[in-house]
Amino acid sequence: MSTISLHGLPPDVREHPPIVLKLDERRGTIGMWLFIATEGALFLMLFVAYFYLAKGGWNWPLEEPPKLRMALPMLAVLLISSAVLHWGEKKVEAHAHRKGRAALSGTILIGLIFLVMQVFEYRDHLKSLTPQTSVYGSIFYTLTSFHALHLIVGLCILAYVLILPDLEPTQRSPHRPYHNAAIYWHFVDFVWIWIVLFLYVSPHFR
Amino acid sequence: MKSVLEDRLTGLWATPHTITGWLSTVDHKEVAKRYLATAMGFLLLGGIEALIMRLQLMTANRSLLTPEMYNQIFTMHGVTMIFWYAAPILSGFANYLIPLMIGARDMAFPRLNAFTYWSFLLSGLFLYASPFTGQSPHGGWFAYTPYTNVRYSPDLGIDFFALALIFLTISTTAGAINFLATIFHLRAPGMSISKMPLFLYSTSTISASIIFSLPALTVACVFLELDRRWGTHFFEVAWGGAPLLWQQLFWFFGHPWVYVVFLPATGMISMLLPVFSRRPIVGYPYVAIATVLTGVVGFGVWVHHMFAVGMSHLGMSFFSAASMTISIFTAIQVFAWLATVWTGRPVPTAAFKFAMGFIALLVIGGLNGIVTAVIPLDWQLHDTYFVVSHLHYVLVGTNLFPVFAAFYYWIPKITGRMMSERLGAWSFWLMFAGLNLAFFPMHVLGVMGMTRRIYTYPEGLGWGGMNMAATVGAYTLAAGIFISLWNFAVSRKKGAVAGRNPWKADSLEWAIDSPPAPYGSVHIPTVESRHPLWDSHDEDDDPDGKRILDQGRLTLATTALDAEPQSVARMPQDTVTPLLLALAMTVFFTVLLFKALWLALASVITMLVVVAVWLWPEKEKRPV
């Protein structure tokens, strides 16, 4: 953690003893964690709705469970993106900002690859199932598209951090943009793990 | 020296008195005053709707309203009161008081705070656009499917309901995050969690409840809107959907919400009742723990709204038992308050009267609540006026009365002027008598079989007298509220000057000027006990000026539990971006109503741009 004091201010504002405490950089992170908590609750509700509807829906268990052919590689892609971003965060902490930005760009690229795979997965899926076909289609597409929307938001955040002048807290901006964006991205990846487990894998075991 | 310092701090924190300044202020005190005024506005709207309904039900076979109009009015009444009055008015108080109580100079995220207000206001206006289209929601405040499916409710009313609520959940969630970050990061040095004012316990408990329960409402409303306009089948049995899913999601959110509009009110009572009893509260740790446990167990009782839908007996027994458990925590608080008054030297001010009235109403509303928690009785009383009576005792008694107590207690701090005690007494007795006259007969009406939400009833059932009494009571209650509003308006000009601490109270907000300066206190205060102003208080004992923090918009950040100084938090400057974001969201929800997807996309892009500007590192404002 970088220590920033207010010693560097011009002398005319220094008639009081300078502040020796460092600038607060935790507020933004606290806010992000609380935001992730409520987003987590949102996905929890969606999963609960999925199982609640599965209990009563007339087309469950499914005659043909969703194919894993695309979902598992998509999982691998997202896990790799998180690993890259984490490496980048370590580099930023070591003040290697160029590597940090490279990792950020890499993560964005991998995220875009995920979205392209999602499009192909949807095109394949839509041949046999639409959101209007049955309640299963409704919850399947709602859940996965909610995830995709969160992923797009995550991409916007990462792209924003990429164009920010500083990746670490400074006098002008006391937050930790790289870290806060990264924990949100990891959260979106984490949700995909559960989507794969619940929506893609579990129907094969009924 | 002092005035130079004050000028410097004012220069840093004050918002210019211009239109731009007014639209871009992030000062928690300004935001809070708007919150309070707007929520009162919604109280009046919802109140007028109630009075219209009571005119319709005054005697048998009246035809003031058509059935459809009646449905729309009771729906708007419930939705307005529960979502746009009861919780926001408490957010208004929390917004004003919490930074002052903890000696911070603003909320943890001042810009988010401004956004929370604007989106609260605009979502309410969005909802109130619906009457002008003649298509208000008509499904009751909990909008059960399948009635609210598009087949049975084809017009835009329910869409207004669902989209306005999604909009409001964004605002409320942002507020909850802000309160938690503020309470657990910006408390004055020394204010460990065992010394926090009890209002902070209740506000942080409900903020956590909001974070985990509100997404259920969001999901339910998203499902409903998708079903209605985008062809999905979540709630349609013919396609495998489950109408009961709506009820499960709605009440999983709905019951914690009851505590959201209740607990901060009890927190305010725990602040002001001891002041007017001239002693510290009895059983501080028990009250604090009971508050938190109410919030936690509040997550395990939602099914008691659904005992009549047909479920397993084991499940229902669990929820019945959990519902009764909650009454233990409430009883702990009630006995703590009673013991405080009993062992103190009560000063019967208007605020004290409202507080005592609240305790009486809470006991009545709590006891008839236990009646409905007993499953066989619930089956008999479900959807009758008994339930109407219960929920109004609970909501009016435990939200409106504490809110009025809080107004009489804190308005002198906010405006710097005292309100008339004599008018306060009139207001209290009219409100108390009116409420009991309006809602006590409804118990009997419910037992006699008068179902809720009927727009009229035939003669000869013996309901006429009690309905007339209820109508008279409702108007008496309204008269009481009006007297307090008038009292407030008069006090702004003619009230006695309040001074810093007119009630000789104990918490930190009373250590500073009334109304407070834009920066709060010159020195960030330190705290050594639960009652800083009653015990030792050394706000000015800061010879080195270490706690002045006048090199920018700064406040002190401390550790979450022990409140040890940790760092200096830089606060953002005023900006118009929160308002712009809320406006862009309003456009987004409006065009969704008409499924105009390109416009929706354009408004989303606008939102992203606005957020980018909002978060961009800013130039520092230097002291002048």
Short mmCIF file of C-alpha atoms in Angstrom, two decimals, chain A residues 25-141:
data_model
loop_
_atom_site.label_atom_id
_atom_site.label_comp_id
_atom_site.label_asym_id
_atom_site.label_seq_id
_atom_site.Cartn_x
_atom_site.Cartn_y
_atom_site.Cartn_z
CA GLU A 25 -8.25 4.43 0.02
CA ARG A 26 -10.60 1.85 1.48
CA ARG A 27 -13.98 3.51 1.05
CA GLY A 28 -14.29 2.61 -2.62
CA THR A 29 -13.35 -0.98 -1.89
CA ILE A 30 -15.89 -1.20 0.94
CA GLY A 31 -18.52 0.15 -1.42
CA MET A 32 -17.57 -2.37 -4.09
CA TRP A 33 -17.79 -5.29 -1.69
CA LEU A 34 -21.23 -4.18 -0.52
CA PHE A 35 -22.30 -3.81 -4.15
CA ILE A 36 -21.04 -7.32 -4.84
CA ALA A 37 -22.97 -8.58 -1.82
CA THR A 38 -26.23 -7.23 -3.17
CA GLU A 39 -25.42 -8.46 -6.69
CA GLY A 40 -24.68 -11.86 -5.21
CA ALA A 41 -28.08 -11.81 -3.52
CA LEU A 42 -29.61 -10.94 -6.89
CA PHE A 43 -28.09 -14.02 -8.54
CA LEU A 44 -28.98 -16.13 -5.52
CA MET A 45 -32.63 -15.13 -6.04
CA LEU A 46 -32.37 -16.06 -9.71
CA PHE A 47 -30.92 -19.48 -8.87
CA VAL A 48 -33.60 -20.03 -6.24
CA ALA A 49 -36.21 -19.13 -8.84
CA TYR A 50 -34.62 -21.64 -11.22
CA PHE A 51 -34.92 -24.50 -8.74
CA TYR A 52 -38.36 -23.39 -7.58
CA LEU A 53 -39.62 -23.44 -11.14
CA ALA A 54 -37.83 -26.74 -11.83
CA LYS A 55 -39.85 -28.33 -9.05
CA GLY A 56 -43.15 -27.53 -10.74
CA GLY A 57 -42.44 -27.03 -14.43
CA TRP A 58 -44.04 -29.58 -16.73
CA ASN A 59 -41.02 -29.89 -19.00
CA TRP A 60 -38.59 -30.66 -16.19
CA PRO A 61 -36.59 -32.91 -16.04
CA LEU A 62 -35.44 -31.90 -19.47
CA GLU A 63 -35.60 -34.39 -22.31
CA GLU A 64 -32.38 -32.97 -23.66
CA PRO A 65 -30.10 -31.26 -21.10
CA PRO A 66 -28.10 -28.28 -22.34
CA LYS A 67 -24.88 -29.19 -24.10
CA LEU A 68 -21.60 -28.72 -22.26
CA ARG A 69 -19.66 -28.32 -25.50
CA MET A 70 -19.62 -24.53 -25.28
CA ALA A 71 -20.27 -23.83 -21.59
CA LEU A 72 -17.13 -25.56 -20.28
CA PRO A 73 -14.71 -23.81 -22.67
CA MET A 74 -16.45 -20.54 -21.74
CA LEU A 75 -15.72 -21.34 -18.09
CA ALA A 76 -12.07 -21.95 -18.93
CA VAL A 77 -11.93 -18.64 -20.80
CA LEU A 78 -13.29 -16.71 -17.85
CA LEU A 79 -10.99 -18.42 -15.34
CA ILE A 80 -8.02 -17.53 -17.53
CA SER A 81 -9.22 -13.91 -17.68
CA SER A 82 -9.37 -13.74 -13.89
CA ALA A 83 -5.88 -15.19 -13.62
CA VAL A 84 -4.52 -12.63 -16.07
CA LEU A 85 -6.19 -9.78 -14.24
CA HIS A 86 -4.87 -11.01 -10.90
CA TRP A 87 -1.35 -11.14 -12.30
CA GLY A 88 -1.84 -7.60 -13.53
CA GLU A 89 -2.94 -6.43 -10.09
CA LYS A 90 0.20 -7.89 -8.55
CA LYS A 91 2.25 -6.03 -11.13
CA VAL A 92 0.47 -2.76 -10.39
CA GLU A 93 1.16 -3.22 -6.70
CA ALA A 94 4.82 -3.58 -7.65
CA HIS A 95 4.43 -0.30 -9.62
CA ALA A 96 4.87 -2.06 -12.96
CA HIS A 97 2.05 -0.07 -14.52
CA ARG A 98 2.85 -0.97 -18.10
CA LYS A 99 2.40 -4.66 -17.34
CA GLY A 100 -0.71 -3.85 -15.37
CA ARG A 101 -2.26 -2.11 -18.36
CA ALA A 102 -1.24 -4.97 -20.63
CA ALA A 103 -3.00 -7.43 -18.32
CA LEU A 104 -6.05 -5.19 -18.30
CA SER A 105 -6.16 -5.12 -22.09
CA GLY A 106 -5.69 -8.88 -22.16
CA THR A 107 -8.57 -9.40 -19.76
CA ILE A 108 -10.85 -7.19 -21.85
CA LEU A 109 -9.90 -9.16 -24.96
CA ILE A 110 -10.61 -12.50 -23.27
CA GLY A 111 -13.91 -11.11 -21.97
CA LEU A 112 -14.88 -10.18 -25.52
CA ILE A 113 -13.99 -13.71 -26.67
CA PHE A 114 -16.36 -15.00 -23.99
CA LEU A 115 -19.15 -12.78 -25.32
CA VAL A 116 -18.58 -14.04 -28.87
CA MET A 117 -18.78 -17.63 -27.60
CA GLN A 118 -21.96 -16.68 -25.76
CA VAL A 119 -23.47 -15.48 -29.04
CA PHE A 120 -22.63 -18.81 -30.72
CA GLU A 121 -23.97 -20.73 -27.73
CA TYR A 122 -27.23 -18.76 -27.88
CA ARG A 123 -27.57 -19.30 -31.63
CA ASP A 124 -27.20 -23.02 -31.14
CA HIS A 125 -29.55 -23.08 -28.19
CA LEU A 126 -32.22 -20.92 -29.77
CA LYS A 127 -32.80 -23.56 -32.47
CA SER A 128 -34.58 -25.75 -29.94
CA LEU A 129 -35.47 -23.36 -27.12
CA THR A 130 -36.51 -19.71 -26.87
CA PRO A 131 -37.46 -17.59 -23.84
CA GLN A 132 -41.05 -17.94 -25.01
CA THR A 133 -41.04 -21.73 -25.42
CA SER A 134 -41.66 -22.58 -21.79
CA VAL A 135 -40.83 -21.45 -18.29
CA TYR A 136 -37.54 -23.32 -18.57
CA GLY A 137 -36.55 -21.17 -21.53
CA SER A 138 -37.65 -18.06 -19.64
CA ILE A 139 -35.42 -18.67 -16.62
CA PHE A 140 -32.53 -20.11 -18.66
CA TYR A 141 -32.22 -17.04 -20.89
#
